[in-house]
Amino acid sequence: LPGAMGTAWSDYDKDGDLDLFVSCHTNRKSYLFKNSTQSKNKGWGCIKFVGTKSNKAAIGCRIKVKASGIWQTRQITAQEGIGGQSSLRQFFGLNAATKMDSIIVYWPSGYVQTVTNLSAKQNYTIIEPAGNTVTGIAYNDANNNCTKDAGENLIANQTFTITPGNIKVTTDDNGAYSVYMKSGAYTIAHNATAIYTKSTCMNGYGFTISGTNQTFNLRNYALTALQNKPDLKVYASTTALRRGFKNKYYFKISNNGSIAATNVTFDVIIPTEIIVKSADVNWSSVTNVTGGKKYSWTISSIGINQHQYITLNDSVNLLSNLDDSMDVFAEARLASNNDANDADNSVHDINKIVGSIDPNDLMAYPTGTGENHIIQAAQAITYKVRFQNVGNISAEFVRIELPLNENLEANSIRNISSSHSYQISTTEKMLVFTFDKINLPDSGANMANSNGFVQFTINPIDNVTPGAIINQKAEITFDYNEPMITNEVFHTIFTEEVKSEPEIFGDISIYPNPTNGVVVLHALAKDITTEAPMLKHVLVMDYTGVILISKQFSDVSNISFDFSKLANGTYLIKATDSLGKLYTGQVVITK
């Protein structure tokens, strides 16, 4: 159709078949195609879902319908491309079945509802039932008596599994959790970590909830420390790196161990393109390093379950290049080297320099290789949801819902950082962050403070199918308004059939990437009218600025490098041509 831009499917006349609406741009008329060809012998069912605890439109809701032994699955979304949005009512073709035997509804709130024996060839409305809020806390039971005594600390970032339903909940910075559930009998169990496990006096933990719209406070969950050591963990995140605009970098150093962390050194390496103006906590020193500056702090003590927050105020140089990746490296160290787990003491926060942005979006790192965004099966993915109140009044609460891809393991969520205090609840299908009483100002009243984010790391499931696609997006709700749907990001699990394509980071094509051995580097012309540049010097560095490889060449366009002796990780490549121009790229090494 001339001018056609978007499509929307809906059984608008509720007669058991899908009709099509086509929207057209400019001044062209749009079209409605009514479907009148349905077979009277075919079954169907159409259902509208209405949230109560979840958002009213039920965005993010997942539905499974069984008829004649066959299961179908739907997910309610509010974004299907430009110019078109299909009906939120879910249509199911049932063939010769006379009824829908079972309907399982996974509400965004975490509530799981089951409906049975609905007749075919009818329209229905299913309303989310009223449930109950279940809360609890976790603490370090130092004397192993299963009683929270004075001086025994609450514990953050502990994950519990509630069965039946396999519902995952995680304690927040205050050692508390909250989840919305239907009535029934349940058990809750702690998922042991390297630091904490269930106290031996905890002989199982069963509970029963009944009624509706009630709050059940579970008895305190006693944990025992396996190691009497501090356990530092570093988080880093930022608002959008908009060239020429002010920006903030947020850092959090947490002590998740069982004793206080003393004499802590915290370093942040900032690339040259980012100009640091000030910090809310004065740094101890600034030194020049390759590609940027290192800012250092000395922290005398971080108590048990306590956090040190540091915010940098900066701006992005106007001379920087759009789409360049900025890697900010942050690391915390103990003078005693007595950290229980130093694997999470450092973090790379990588973001691209952007121009105009959608303020409510989803980012993922690593981006993956090539147009298929290829990653290894064991490679963790870090997601960051950025949000901004672009309304005309402050938001009392913000709710972020992420319907988890079936290839992601909900129980592997970790490294959570955010701009504001939050509560988290998880199921196998849904991850929900709630920012209650956030009072987020609108962008017109306070542009800088109208922004927020939440960031976390998650792993693919064990034995994920090679070639599987992991796509992810999020729904952001401000107060009781309709959810805002972010962009979708995706990754492809590496296989021999899904060949790695040259990955372009900045100015260098690197193939294959990721690699476990030899790669070919090819500098890209910065102007399509010129030939590929001839390279003279190549440096390979880690992200602390240490030079690992330095080689001179006699004006060549393609260079082979053997990375097999380097450890797994991401490395920065810098090259210069015969005219002294700089080219940059990254290579990921996996073995």
Coordinates of C-alpha atoms in Angstrom, one line a residue:
L1 CA 0.0 0.0 0.0
P2 CA 1.3 3.5 -0.8
G3 CA 2.7 5.1 2.3
A4 CA 2.2 2.1 4.5
M5 CA 4.2 2.4 7.7
G6 CA 2.9 0.2 10.5
T7 CA 0.5 -2.8 11.1
A8 CA -1.7 -3.8 14.0
W9 CA -3.6 -7.1 14.4
S10 CA -6.7 -7.4 16.5
D11 CA -10.0 -9.3 16.5
Y12 CA -11.7 -5.9 16.7
D13 CA -15.2 -7.2 16.0
K14 CA -14.8 -10.2 18.4
D15 CA -15.9 -12.8 15.9
G16 CA -13.1 -15.3 16.2
D17 CA -10.6 -14.1 13.6
L18 CA -7.8 -11.6 13.4
D19 CA -8.3 -8.3 11.5
L20 CA -5.6 -6.1 10.1
F21 CA -5.1 -2.3 10.4
V22 CA -2.4 -0.6 8.3
S23 CA -1.3 2.9 9.2
C24 CA 0.1 5.2 6.6
H25 CA 2.3 8.3 6.9
T26 CA 1.9 11.9 5.8
N27 CA -1.6 12.7 4.5
R28 CA -2.4 9.2 3.2
K29 CA -5.4 7.4 4.5
S30 CA -5.0 4.3 6.6
Y31 CA -6.8 0.9 6.0
L32 CA -8.8 -1.6 8.0
F33 CA -9.0 -5.1 6.5
K34 CA -11.8 -7.1 8.1
N35 CA -11.4 -10.8 8.1
S36 CA -14.6 -12.6 7.2
T37 CA -13.2 -15.9 6.0
Q38 CA -13.1 -17.8 9.3
S39 CA -14.1 -21.5 9.4
K40 CA -17.0 -22.3 11.6
N41 CA -15.4 -25.6 12.5
K42 CA -12.2 -24.1 14.1
G43 CA -11.9 -23.2 17.7
W44 CA -10.4 -20.0 19.2
G45 CA -10.2 -18.1 22.4
C46 CA -9.5 -14.4 23.1
I47 CA -8.5 -13.1 26.5
K48 CA -8.0 -9.6 27.9
F49 CA -5.8 -9.4 31.0
V50 CA -6.2 -6.7 33.7
G51 CA -3.5 -6.1 36.3
T52 CA -4.2 -5.0 39.9
K53 CA -0.9 -5.3 41.7
S54 CA 0.8 -5.4 38.3
N55 CA 0.3 -2.6 35.8
K56 CA -3.3 -2.4 34.6
A57 CA -2.5 -3.1 31.0
A58 CA -0.6 -6.3 32.1
I59 CA 2.4 -5.3 30.1
G60 CA 5.1 -8.0 30.6
C61 CA 2.5 -10.7 31.5
R62 CA 3.3 -14.2 30.1
I63 CA 0.5 -16.6 29.3
K64 CA 0.5 -20.4 28.6
V65 CA -2.6 -22.0 27.2
K66 CA -3.1 -25.8 26.9
A67 CA -5.8 -27.2 24.6
S68 CA -6.0 -30.8 23.3
G69 CA -2.5 -31.5 24.8
I70 CA -0.8 -28.6 22.9
W71 CA 0.7 -25.6 24.8
Q72 CA 0.8 -22.1 23.3
T73 CA 2.7 -19.2 24.9
R74 CA 2.1 -15.4 24.6
Q75 CA 3.7 -12.4 26.1
I76 CA 2.0 -9.0 26.3
T77 CA 4.1 -6.2 24.9
A78 CA 3.5 -2.6 24.1
Q79 CA 6.0 -2.1 21.3
E80 CA 5.9 -3.7 17.9
G81 CA 7.7 -1.3 15.7
I82 CA 7.0 2.2 14.2
G83 CA 3.4 3.1 13.5
G84 CA 1.7 0.0 14.7
Q85 CA 0.6 -1.7 18.0
S86 CA -1.4 -4.9 18.0
S87 CA -4.2 -5.4 20.5
L88 CA -3.2 -6.3 24.0
R89 CA -6.0 -8.9 24.0
Q90 CA -4.4 -12.2 23.3
F91 CA -5.8 -14.5 20.6
F92 CA -5.3 -18.2 20.6
G93 CA -6.2 -20.5 17.7
L94 CA -7.5 -23.9 19.1
N95 CA -8.1 -25.9 15.9
A96 CA -10.7 -28.6 16.8
A97 CA -10.5 -28.1 20.6
T98 CA -13.7 -27.2 22.3
K99 CA -12.1 -25.7 25.4
M100 CA -8.9 -24.3 26.9
D101 CA -7.9 -26.9 29.4
S102 CA -5.4 -24.9 31.4
I103 CA -4.3 -21.3 31.4
I104 CA -1.3 -20.3 33.4
V105 CA -0.7 -16.5 33.9
Y106 CA 2.7 -15.2 35.1
W107 CA 1.9 -11.7 36.3
P108 CA 4.7 -9.1 36.4
S109 CA 4.1 -8.8 40.2
G110 CA 5.3 -12.4 40.6
Y111 CA 1.8 -13.8 41.2
V112 CA 1.1 -17.1 39.3
Q113 CA -2.5 -17.7 38.4
T114 CA -4.1 -20.8 37.0
V115 CA -7.5 -20.9 35.2
T116 CA -9.0 -24.1 33.9
N117 CA -11.8 -25.3 31.5
L118 CA -12.7 -22.2 29.5
S119 CA -15.0 -22.9 26.5
A120 CA -13.7 -22.2 23.0
K121 CA -15.1 -19.6 20.7
Q122 CA -15.6 -16.9 23.4
N123 CA -14.0 -13.7 24.6
Y124 CA -12.8 -13.5 28.2
T125 CA -11.3 -11.1 30.7
I126 CA -8.9 -12.4 33.4
I127 CA -8.2 -10.1 36.3
E128 CA -5.1 -10.5 38.5
P129 CA -6.3 -11.8 41.8
A130 CA -5.6 -10.0 45.1
G131 CA -2.6 -11.6 46.8
N132 CA -0.4 -11.0 49.8
T133 CA 2.9 -9.3 50.4
V134 CA 5.5 -11.5 52.0
T135 CA 8.6 -9.9 53.7
G136 CA 11.6 -11.1 55.5
I137 CA 15.2 -10.3 56.5
A138 CA 18.5 -12.2 56.7
Y139 CA 21.1 -11.7 59.4
N140 CA 24.5 -13.0 60.5
D141 CA 23.7 -15.4 63.3
A142 CA 27.2 -15.2 65.0
N143 CA 26.3 -17.5 67.9
N144 CA 24.2 -19.9 65.9
N145 CA 21.2 -19.7 68.1
C146 CA 18.7 -18.7 65.4
T147 CA 17.8 -15.6 67.4
K148 CA 18.7 -12.1 66.1
D149 CA 20.7 -10.8 69.0
A150 CA 22.0 -7.2 69.5
G151 CA 25.0 -6.5 67.3
E152 CA 24.2 -9.2 64.7
N153 CA 24.2 -7.6 61.3
L154 CA 21.6 -7.7 58.5
I155 CA 23.0 -9.1 55.2
A156 CA 22.4 -7.7 51.7
N157 CA 22.6 -9.4 48.4
Q158 CA 21.4 -12.8 49.7
T159 CA 19.2 -14.9 47.4
F160 CA 16.4 -17.2 48.6
T161 CA 14.2 -19.7 46.6
I162 CA 10.5 -20.1 47.6
T163 CA 8.8 -23.3 46.5
P164 CA 6.5 -24.3 45.0
G165 CA 6.8 -21.8 42.1
N166 CA 10.6 -21.6 42.2
I167 CA 10.3 -17.9 43.2
K168 CA 13.6 -16.1 43.7
V169 CA 14.0 -13.1 46.1
T170 CA 17.1 -11.2 47.0
T171 CA 17.7 -9.0 50.0
D172 CA 18.3 -5.3 49.4
D173 CA 20.9 -3.0 50.9
N174 CA 19.1 -3.2 54.3
G175 CA 19.0 -7.1 54.3
A176 CA 15.3 -7.2 53.5
Y177 CA 13.2 -8.7 50.7
S178 CA 9.6 -8.5 49.6
V179 CA 7.5 -10.5 47.2
Y180 CA 3.8 -10.6 46.2
M181 CA 2.2 -14.1 46.3
K182 CA -1.0 -16.0 46.3
S183 CA -2.3 -17.9 49.4
G184 CA -0.8 -21.3 50.1
A185 CA 1.8 -23.3 51.9
Y186 CA 5.5 -22.7 51.0
T187 CA 9.1 -23.3 52.0
I188 CA 11.9 -20.8 51.7
A189 CA 15.6 -21.8 51.4
H190 CA 18.8 -19.8 51.2
N191 CA 21.1 -20.2 48.2
A192 CA 24.5 -20.6 49.8
T193 CA 27.4 -18.3 48.8
A194 CA 31.2 -18.3 49.4
I195 CA 30.6 -16.2 52.5
Y196 CA 27.3 -17.3 54.0
T197 CA 25.2 -20.4 54.4
K198 CA 22.2 -21.4 56.5
S199 CA 22.7 -21.7 60.2
T200 CA 22.6 -25.3 61.4
C201 CA 19.8 -24.4 63.8
M202 CA 17.6 -23.6 60.8
N203 CA 15.8 -27.0 60.3
G204 CA 13.9 -26.0 57.2
Y205 CA 11.6 -23.0 56.9
G206 CA 8.0 -23.5 56.0
F207 CA 5.2 -20.9 56.1
T208 CA 1.6 -20.5 55.1
I209 CA -0.2 -17.4 53.9
S210 CA -3.9 -17.0 53.6
G211 CA -6.5 -14.3 52.7
T212 CA -5.8 -11.3 50.5
N213 CA -4.2 -7.9 50.6
Q214 CA -2.3 -8.8 53.8
T215 CA 1.4 -8.5 54.7
F216 CA 3.1 -11.5 56.2
N217 CA 6.4 -10.8 58.0
L218 CA 8.4 -14.1 58.1
R219 CA 10.6 -14.8 61.0
N220 CA 14.2 -13.8 60.6
Y221 CA 16.4 -16.1 58.5
A222 CA 19.6 -17.0 60.3
L223 CA 22.9 -17.3 58.3
T224 CA 26.4 -18.3 59.4
A225 CA 29.6 -16.8 58.1
L226 CA 31.9 -19.4 56.4
Q227 CA 34.8 -17.0 56.5
N228 CA 35.6 -14.2 58.9
K229 CA 36.9 -11.8 56.3
P230 CA 35.8 -8.7 54.5
D231 CA 34.4 -9.1 51.0
L232 CA 34.7 -5.9 48.9
K233 CA 32.5 -5.5 45.8
V234 CA 32.7 -2.6 43.3
Y235 CA 29.8 -1.3 41.3
A236 CA 30.1 1.4 38.6
S237 CA 27.5 3.1 36.3
T238 CA 26.8 6.3 34.6
T239 CA 24.1 8.4 32.9
A240 CA 24.3 8.8 29.2
L241 CA 27.7 10.1 27.8
R242 CA 26.3 12.9 25.7
R243 CA 29.0 14.9 24.0
G244 CA 29.3 18.4 25.3
F245 CA 26.9 17.8 28.3
K246 CA 27.5 17.3 32.0
N247 CA 27.5 13.8 33.2
K248 CA 27.7 11.8 36.5
Y249 CA 29.6 8.6 37.2
Y250 CA 28.4 6.6 40.2
F251 CA 30.6 4.2 42.2
K252 CA 29.7 2.0 45.2
I253 CA 32.1 -0.1 47.2
S254 CA 30.3 -2.6 49.3
N255 CA 31.5 -4.8 52.1
N256 CA 29.5 -8.1 51.9
G257 CA 31.9 -9.9 54.3
S258 CA 31.5 -10.8 58.0
I259 CA 34.1 -8.3 59.4
A260 CA 34.9 -4.6 58.6
A261 CA 37.2 -3.7 55.7
T262 CA 40.0 -1.4 56.8
N263 CA 42.6 0.6 54.8
V264 CA 40.9 0.4 51.5
T265 CA 42.4 1.9 48.3
F266 CA 40.0 2.8 45.6
D267 CA 41.2 3.7 42.0
V268 CA 39.2 4.9 39.0
I269 CA 40.8 5.2 35.6
I270 CA 39.0 7.7 33.4
P271 CA 39.7 8.0 29.6
T272 CA 41.0 11.2 28.2
E273 CA 37.7 12.0 26.4
I274 CA 35.9 12.4 29.8
I275 CA 36.8 15.6 31.7
V276 CA 36.4 15.2 35.5
K277 CA 35.2 18.4 37.2
S278 CA 34.7 17.4 40.8
A279 CA 33.7 14.6 43.2
D280 CA 31.4 14.5 46.2
V281 CA 34.3 12.8 48.1
N282 CA 37.6 14.4 47.5
W283 CA 40.2 12.1 45.9
S284 CA 43.6 11.6 47.5
S285 CA 45.7 11.8 44.3
V286 CA 45.5 12.1 40.5
T287 CA 48.1 10.6 38.2
N288 CA 48.5 10.4 34.5
V289 CA 48.2 6.9 32.9
T290 CA 48.1 5.7 29.3
G291 CA 44.9 6.9 27.7
G292 CA 43.6 8.9 30.7
K293 CA 44.0 9.7 34.4
K294 CA 43.8 7.7 37.5
Y295 CA 41.9 9.1 40.5
S296 CA 42.6 7.5 43.9
W297 CA 40.9 7.5 47.3
T298 CA 41.9 6.1 50.7
I299 CA 39.0 4.8 52.7
S300 CA 39.8 4.1 56.4
S301 CA 36.9 1.6 57.0
I302 CA 33.8 0.1 55.4
G303 CA 31.7 -1.7 58.0
I304 CA 29.8 -5.0 57.7
N305 CA 27.0 -4.6 55.1
Q306 CA 28.0 -1.0 54.6
H307 CA 28.8 1.0 51.5
Q308 CA 31.0 3.8 50.4
Y309 CA 29.4 5.9 47.6
I310 CA 31.5 8.2 45.3
T311 CA 30.0 10.4 42.6
L312 CA 32.2 12.1 39.9
N313 CA 30.9 15.1 38.0
D314 CA 32.3 15.3 34.5
S315 CA 31.6 16.2 30.9
V316 CA 32.4 14.6 27.6
N317 CA 34.9 16.5 25.4
L318 CA 33.3 18.1 22.3
L319 CA 36.2 16.8 20.2
S320 CA 35.4 13.2 21.1
N321 CA 33.9 10.9 18.4
L322 CA 30.3 9.7 18.5
D323 CA 30.0 5.9 19.0
D324 CA 33.5 5.6 20.6
S325 CA 33.4 3.2 23.5
M326 CA 34.5 4.7 26.9
D327 CA 35.9 2.1 29.3
V328 CA 36.0 3.4 32.9
F329 CA 37.9 1.0 35.2
A330 CA 37.3 1.0 39.0
E331 CA 39.1 -1.2 41.6
A332 CA 39.1 -1.5 45.4
R333 CA 42.0 -3.1 47.3
L334 CA 42.7 -4.0 50.9
A335 CA 46.1 -3.3 52.3
S336 CA 46.0 -6.7 54.1
N337 CA 45.1 -8.6 50.8
N338 CA 42.6 -10.4 53.1
D339 CA 39.5 -10.2 50.8
A340 CA 37.3 -13.3 50.9
N341 CA 36.6 -13.0 47.1
D342 CA 38.7 -10.6 45.1
A343 CA 37.2 -11.6 41.8
D344 CA 34.5 -8.8 42.1
N345 CA 36.8 -6.1 43.4
S346 CA 37.1 -4.4 40.0
V347 CA 34.7 -3.5 37.2
H348 CA 34.8 -2.1 33.7
D349 CA 31.9 0.2 32.9
I350 CA 31.8 0.6 29.1
N351 CA 29.5 3.1 27.4
K352 CA 29.4 4.7 24.0
I353 CA 29.5 8.5 23.4
V354 CA 26.1 9.5 22.1
G355 CA 24.3 12.5 20.7
S356 CA 20.5 12.6 21.3
I357 CA 19.1 9.6 23.2
D358 CA 15.9 8.0 24.3
P359 CA 16.1 8.6 28.0
N360 CA 14.3 5.3 28.8
D361 CA 16.4 2.5 27.3
L362 CA 18.2 -0.8 27.8
M363 CA 22.0 -1.3 27.3
A364 CA 23.9 -4.6 27.3
Y365 CA 27.6 -5.4 27.6
P366 CA 29.4 -7.1 25.9
T367 CA 27.6 -6.1 22.7
G368 CA 28.8 -9.3 21.1
T369 CA 30.6 -9.8 17.8
G370 CA 29.2 -8.9 14.4
E371 CA 25.6 -8.2 13.4
N372 CA 24.5 -11.4 15.3
H373 CA 26.1 -10.1 18.5
I374 CA 27.8 -13.4 19.1
I375 CA 28.9 -14.4 22.7
Q376 CA 30.3 -17.5 24.3
A377 CA 27.9 -19.8 26.1
A378 CA 29.5 -19.2 29.5
Q379 CA 29.8 -15.4 29.0
A380 CA 27.9 -13.3 31.5
I381 CA 25.8 -10.3 30.2
T382 CA 25.5 -7.0 32.0
Y383 CA 22.3 -5.1 31.5
K384 CA 21.6 -1.5 32.4
V385 CA 18.2 0.1 32.3
R386 CA 18.2 3.9 32.2
F387 CA 15.1 5.9 33.1
Q388 CA 14.1 9.5 33.2
N389 CA 10.9 11.2 34.3
V390 CA 9.9 13.3 31.3
G391 CA 6.5 14.1 32.6
N392 CA 5.3 17.3 34.2
I393 CA 5.3 16.3 37.9
S394 CA 7.6 14.2 40.2
A395 CA 7.1 10.4 40.2
E396 CA 6.4 8.9 43.6
F397 CA 7.5 5.4 42.5
V398 CA 9.2 3.8 39.5
R399 CA 8.8 0.1 38.6
I400 CA 11.0 -1.7 36.1
E401 CA 9.9 -5.1 34.9
L402 CA 12.1 -7.4 32.7
P403 CA 10.4 -10.5 31.3
L404 CA 13.5 -12.8 31.3
N405 CA 14.5 -14.6 28.2
E406 CA 14.1 -18.4 28.6
N407 CA 17.9 -18.7 28.0
L408 CA 18.8 -16.6 31.1
E409 CA 19.2 -18.1 34.5
A410 CA 17.3 -16.0 37.0
N411 CA 19.2 -17.4 40.0
S412 CA 22.5 -16.1 38.6
I413 CA 21.6 -12.4 39.0
R414 CA 24.4 -10.4 40.8
N415 CA 26.4 -7.2 40.7
I416 CA 23.3 -5.1 41.1
S417 CA 23.9 -1.3 41.3
S418 CA 21.4 1.5 41.0
S419 CA 21.0 5.3 41.3
H420 CA 18.4 5.0 44.0
S421 CA 17.3 2.5 46.7
Y422 CA 15.2 -0.4 45.4
Q423 CA 13.5 -3.6 46.2
I424 CA 13.9 -6.7 43.9
S425 CA 11.8 -9.7 43.2
T426 CA 12.5 -12.5 40.8
T427 CA 10.8 -15.6 39.3
E428 CA 12.0 -17.8 36.5
K429 CA 10.1 -15.6 34.1
M430 CA 10.3 -12.1 35.6
L431 CA 12.7 -9.7 37.2
V432 CA 11.2 -6.7 38.9
F433 CA 12.9 -3.6 40.5
T434 CA 10.7 -1.3 42.5
F435 CA 11.8 2.2 43.5
D436 CA 9.3 3.1 46.2
K437 CA 9.0 6.7 47.4
I438 CA 11.7 7.7 45.0
N439 CA 10.1 11.2 44.4
L440 CA 11.9 11.5 41.1
P441 CA 11.6 15.1 39.8
D442 CA 10.4 15.8 36.3
S443 CA 13.0 16.8 33.7
G444 CA 11.5 20.3 33.3
A445 CA 12.0 21.0 37.0
N446 CA 15.3 19.3 37.6
M447 CA 17.0 17.8 34.5
A448 CA 20.1 16.4 36.3
N449 CA 18.1 14.6 39.0
S450 CA 15.3 13.4 36.8
N451 CA 17.5 10.5 35.7
G452 CA 18.1 7.1 37.2
F453 CA 19.4 3.6 36.4
V454 CA 19.7 0.0 37.6
Q455 CA 22.4 -2.4 36.4
F456 CA 22.9 -6.1 36.9
T457 CA 24.8 -9.1 35.6
I458 CA 23.2 -12.4 34.6
N459 CA 24.4 -15.7 33.0
P460 CA 22.9 -17.8 30.3
I461 CA 21.4 -21.1 31.5
D462 CA 23.6 -24.2 31.8
N463 CA 23.8 -26.2 28.6
V464 CA 22.2 -23.3 26.6
T465 CA 21.5 -24.5 23.0
P466 CA 24.2 -23.3 20.5
G467 CA 22.8 -20.7 18.2
A468 CA 20.1 -19.7 20.7
I469 CA 19.0 -16.1 20.7
I470 CA 18.9 -14.1 24.0
N471 CA 16.8 -11.1 23.4
Q472 CA 15.8 -8.7 26.2
K473 CA 13.8 -5.5 26.8
A474 CA 12.3 -3.8 29.8
E475 CA 9.1 -2.0 30.8
I476 CA 9.4 1.1 32.9
T477 CA 6.3 2.4 34.8
F478 CA 6.2 5.8 36.5
D479 CA 3.5 5.9 39.1
Y480 CA 0.2 4.6 37.6
N481 CA 0.9 5.7 34.0
E482 CA 1.1 3.3 31.1
P483 CA 4.5 1.5 30.9
M484 CA 7.3 2.8 28.7
I485 CA 8.9 0.0 26.7
T486 CA 12.6 0.1 26.0
N487 CA 14.5 -0.9 23.0
E488 CA 15.4 -4.6 22.6
V489 CA 18.9 -5.9 22.7
F490 CA 20.0 -9.4 21.7
H491 CA 22.9 -11.9 21.7
T492 CA 23.5 -15.1 19.8
I493 CA 25.3 -18.1 21.5
F494 CA 28.4 -19.0 19.6
T495 CA 28.5 -22.1 17.4
E496 CA 30.6 -23.2 14.5
E497 CA 27.6 -22.7 12.3
V498 CA 27.1 -19.1 13.5
K499 CA 30.4 -17.8 12.2
S500 CA 32.1 -14.8 13.9
E501 CA 32.0 -11.7 11.7
P502 CA 34.6 -8.9 11.8
E503 CA 33.8 -6.7 14.8
I504 CA 34.3 -3.0 14.3
F505 CA 35.2 -1.2 17.6
G506 CA 36.1 2.4 16.7
D507 CA 38.5 2.2 13.7
I508 CA 39.8 -1.3 13.5
S509 CA 38.2 -4.5 12.0
I510 CA 39.3 -7.5 14.1
Y511 CA 38.6 -11.1 12.8
P512 CA 37.8 -13.5 14.4
N513 CA 36.6 -11.7 17.5
P514 CA 36.2 -13.2 20.2
T515 CA 39.4 -15.3 19.5
N516 CA 41.5 -17.9 21.2
G517 CA 44.5 -17.4 19.0
V518 CA 45.5 -15.6 15.8
V519 CA 43.5 -12.6 14.6
V520 CA 43.8 -10.3 11.6
L521 CA 43.7 -6.5 12.3
H522 CA 42.7 -4.2 9.5
A523 CA 42.6 -0.4 9.9
L524 CA 39.5 1.2 8.4
A525 CA 39.5 4.3 6.3
K526 CA 37.9 7.2 8.1
D527 CA 36.7 8.6 4.8
I528 CA 34.9 6.3 2.3
T529 CA 36.7 8.0 -0.6
T530 CA 40.2 7.1 0.7
E531 CA 42.0 3.7 0.8
A532 CA 42.6 1.7 3.9
P533 CA 45.5 3.3 6.0
M534 CA 48.9 1.7 6.2
L535 CA 49.8 0.9 9.8
K536 CA 53.3 1.4 11.3
H537 CA 52.9 0.8 15.1
V538 CA 50.4 -1.3 17.1
L539 CA 50.0 -1.4 20.9
V540 CA 48.0 -4.0 22.9
M541 CA 47.1 -3.0 26.4
D542 CA 44.9 -4.2 29.3
Y543 CA 42.4 -1.8 30.8
T544 CA 44.7 -0.6 33.5
G545 CA 47.0 0.9 30.8
V546 CA 49.7 -1.8 31.0
I547 CA 51.3 -2.3 27.5
L548 CA 51.4 -6.1 26.8
I549 CA 52.5 -6.0 23.1
S550 CA 54.3 -3.3 21.1
K551 CA 55.2 -3.9 17.5
Q552 CA 56.5 -1.8 14.6
F553 CA 55.6 -2.5 11.0
S554 CA 56.6 -1.2 7.5
D555 CA 53.3 0.3 6.3
V556 CA 51.0 -2.7 6.1
S557 CA 47.2 -2.6 6.0
N558 CA 46.6 -6.1 7.4
I559 CA 48.4 -7.4 10.5
S560 CA 48.3 -10.9 12.0
F561 CA 48.6 -11.1 15.8
D562 CA 48.8 -14.2 18.1
F563 CA 46.9 -13.7 21.3
S564 CA 47.1 -17.3 22.5
K565 CA 49.4 -16.5 25.4
L566 CA 47.2 -13.8 26.9
A567 CA 44.6 -14.5 29.6
N568 CA 40.9 -14.4 28.9
G569 CA 39.5 -10.9 28.9
T570 CA 39.1 -7.7 26.9
Y571 CA 42.1 -5.8 25.6
L572 CA 42.5 -2.4 24.0
I573 CA 44.3 -2.0 20.7
K574 CA 45.9 1.3 19.5
A575 CA 47.5 1.7 16.2
T576 CA 49.1 4.6 14.3
D577 CA 49.6 5.0 10.6
S578 CA 52.4 6.6 8.6
L579 CA 50.8 10.1 9.1
G580 CA 50.6 9.7 12.8
K581 CA 46.8 9.2 12.9
L582 CA 45.4 7.1 15.8
Y583 CA 43.1 4.0 15.4
T584 CA 41.5 2.1 18.3
G585 CA 39.8 -1.2 18.8
Q586 CA 39.1 -4.0 21.3
V587 CA 39.6 -7.7 21.2
V588 CA 38.0 -10.3 23.4
I589 CA 40.0 -13.4 24.2
T590 CA 38.3 -16.6 25.3
K591 CA 39.8 -20.1 25.6

